[in-house]
Amino acid sequence: AAIGDVRDPALKPDALQPSEPTFQRAFDSAVVGFALTAPDGHFIRLNPAFCSLLGYTDAQLASGTFMKITHPDDVALSQLQMERLVSGMVDAVQFEKRYIHQDGHIVWVQLTASLVRDSQGCALYTTTQLLDISARKIAEEALRRSETRLRDFVEAMPVGAILTTPDGEVLMSNRAVADMLGY
């Protein structure tokens, strides 16, 4: 077997476990926000990317929960997802949610979390990764507003208008064309 091959019988499971310094370096240098959170939502450990993303220091978040910095409209969703993890309904969750940055602006994230259990199956902590998707959400909202303006403009035209694909699929039409064609 190759060196480092986990199928190598000479390698014992203990030898494959990362050391605390190795874990700490990987945790601290991750470019996505990474958190270890107690089942009740209290922060256990946060990496610098997590703190930077939300504008808080580790000390500011040390005694808090993720719910305190979650956008109010996303609290119920976050609680539901945590309950699904702790109950064992799912092994991992992935969803989009908003946090409130320390300066008050909204930070959209793609959140992925899984639960770590002890040998008896009791919940120990969740591992959570946050990927900043704020720019994508801003672009999606701008596109939605642009599409709404286009639809409003086409609908207000006094002449019939139809937008189709090259194959003839109707993408958009207005009331004037419907009236002209008897629809």
XYZ file of C-alpha atoms in Angstrom:
183
model
C 0.000 0.000 0.000
C 1.116 3.561 -0.659
C 2.319 5.795 2.145
C -0.714 7.429 3.715
C -3.093 4.929 2.161
C -5.838 4.312 4.723
C -6.021 0.684 3.568
C -2.439 0.146 4.725
C -2.753 -2.277 7.688
C 0.371 -0.738 9.256
C -1.549 2.484 9.799
C -3.547 2.449 12.988
C -6.726 4.560 13.278
C -5.069 6.714 15.954
C -2.277 7.587 13.549
C -4.842 8.984 11.124
C -6.386 11.377 13.637
C -5.294 14.987 13.137
C -3.486 16.592 16.006
C -4.983 19.608 17.754
C -2.335 21.972 16.271
C -3.055 20.624 12.781
C -6.801 21.039 13.279
C -6.327 24.555 14.692
C -4.213 25.654 11.704
C -6.764 24.253 9.236
C -9.649 25.789 11.189
C -7.991 29.208 11.451
C -6.834 29.354 7.833
C -10.138 28.279 6.229
C -11.386 30.911 3.795
C -15.032 30.220 4.639
C -16.601 30.974 7.982
C -16.321 27.955 10.230
C -17.949 27.472 13.638
C -18.390 24.786 16.231
C -21.708 25.363 17.984
C -23.362 23.680 20.951
C -26.744 22.027 20.293
C -28.411 24.979 22.090
C -26.845 27.396 19.593
C -24.028 28.805 21.742
C -20.734 29.331 19.983
C -17.917 27.014 21.051
C -15.235 27.988 18.557
C -15.162 30.411 15.606
C -12.532 30.907 12.955
C -11.289 34.338 11.828
C -13.215 34.119 8.525
C -16.507 33.661 10.425
C -15.811 36.684 12.619
C -14.635 38.810 9.685
C -17.674 37.902 7.579
C -20.030 39.136 10.297
C -17.879 41.972 11.646
C -17.615 40.706 15.202
C -14.634 39.661 17.254
C -14.444 36.207 18.740
C -14.812 37.783 22.192
C -18.002 39.612 21.172
C -19.607 36.356 20.068
C -18.140 34.113 22.787
C -21.140 34.209 25.116
C -23.812 34.490 22.422
C -25.770 32.227 20.145
C -26.153 32.164 16.397
C -29.800 33.193 16.917
C -28.767 36.578 18.325
C -27.107 37.529 15.047
C -29.552 35.747 12.724
C -31.929 37.962 10.743
C -35.325 37.877 12.535
C -37.060 36.471 9.443
C -34.656 33.500 9.401
C -34.734 32.540 13.093
C -37.558 29.987 12.698
C -35.855 28.355 9.713
C -32.550 28.150 11.612
C -34.253 26.618 14.663
C -36.069 24.079 12.500
C -32.847 23.038 10.769
C -31.052 22.677 14.128
C -33.936 20.560 15.466
C -33.738 18.319 12.382
C -30.029 17.765 13.033
C -30.284 17.129 16.781
C -33.264 14.781 16.392
C -31.365 12.691 13.852
C -33.894 13.320 11.059
C -30.989 14.358 8.832
C -27.211 14.028 8.967
C -26.546 17.471 7.503
C -28.403 20.586 6.410
C -27.706 23.166 3.753
C -29.737 26.321 3.318
C -29.498 30.038 2.663
C -29.992 32.462 5.509
C -29.239 35.984 6.596
C -27.151 37.257 9.459
C -27.008 40.800 10.770
C -23.488 42.204 10.457
C -22.210 44.156 13.441
C -22.664 47.405 11.483
C -26.293 46.497 10.738
C -26.214 45.367 7.105
C -27.471 41.955 6.005
C -25.023 39.201 5.138
C -26.459 36.358 3.057
C -24.749 32.991 3.504
C -24.998 29.470 2.202
C -24.893 27.539 5.476
C -23.869 23.907 5.680
C -23.978 22.154 9.044
C -23.620 18.665 10.437
C -23.889 17.295 13.942
C -21.091 15.494 15.762
C -22.260 12.893 18.271
C -20.434 10.964 20.987
C -20.157 7.161 20.990
C -23.576 6.881 22.691
C -25.221 9.033 20.020
C -25.617 12.169 22.153
C -25.263 15.486 20.337
C -21.914 17.145 21.080
C -21.715 20.075 18.655
C -22.453 21.156 15.127
C -19.824 21.986 12.566
C -21.023 24.879 10.466
C -19.534 26.416 7.340
C -20.658 29.780 5.985
C -20.081 30.865 2.403
C -20.822 34.537 1.696
C -23.442 34.751 -1.093
C -24.378 38.408 -0.533
C -23.143 39.548 -3.967
C -25.202 36.839 -5.675
C -28.318 37.796 -3.686
C -27.860 41.471 -4.575
C -27.514 40.539 -8.262
C -30.606 38.303 -8.098
C -32.650 41.129 -6.560
C -31.427 43.604 -9.206
C -32.390 41.131 -11.935
C -35.834 40.608 -10.378
C -36.445 44.372 -10.276
C -35.260 44.730 -13.866
C -37.594 41.939 -15.024
C -40.497 43.578 -13.175
C -39.791 46.923 -14.875
C -39.632 45.207 -18.279
C -42.918 43.382 -17.668
C -44.601 46.595 -16.506
C -43.279 48.443 -19.577
C -44.446 45.755 -22.027
C -47.851 45.515 -20.342
C -48.344 49.295 -20.557
C -47.611 49.425 -24.307
C -50.687 50.395 -26.366
C -49.634 47.991 -29.140
C -49.432 44.241 -29.021
C -46.060 42.843 -28.003
C -44.809 39.254 -27.857
C -41.359 38.091 -26.813
C -40.493 34.587 -28.030
C -37.550 32.226 -28.139
C -36.058 31.372 -31.560
C -38.159 28.180 -31.383
C -41.352 30.171 -31.003
C -41.953 29.623 -27.282
C -43.777 32.651 -25.872
C -41.809 34.174 -23.018
C -43.865 37.303 -22.505
C -46.840 39.044 -24.064
C -49.079 41.924 -23.112
C -52.819 42.478 -22.741
C -52.996 44.389 -26.075
C -51.831 41.374 -28.083
C -54.163 39.082 -26.133
C -57.093 41.384 -26.932
C -56.073 41.550 -30.631
C -55.898 37.758 -30.889
C -59.017 37.126 -28.841
C -57.372 35.486 -25.829
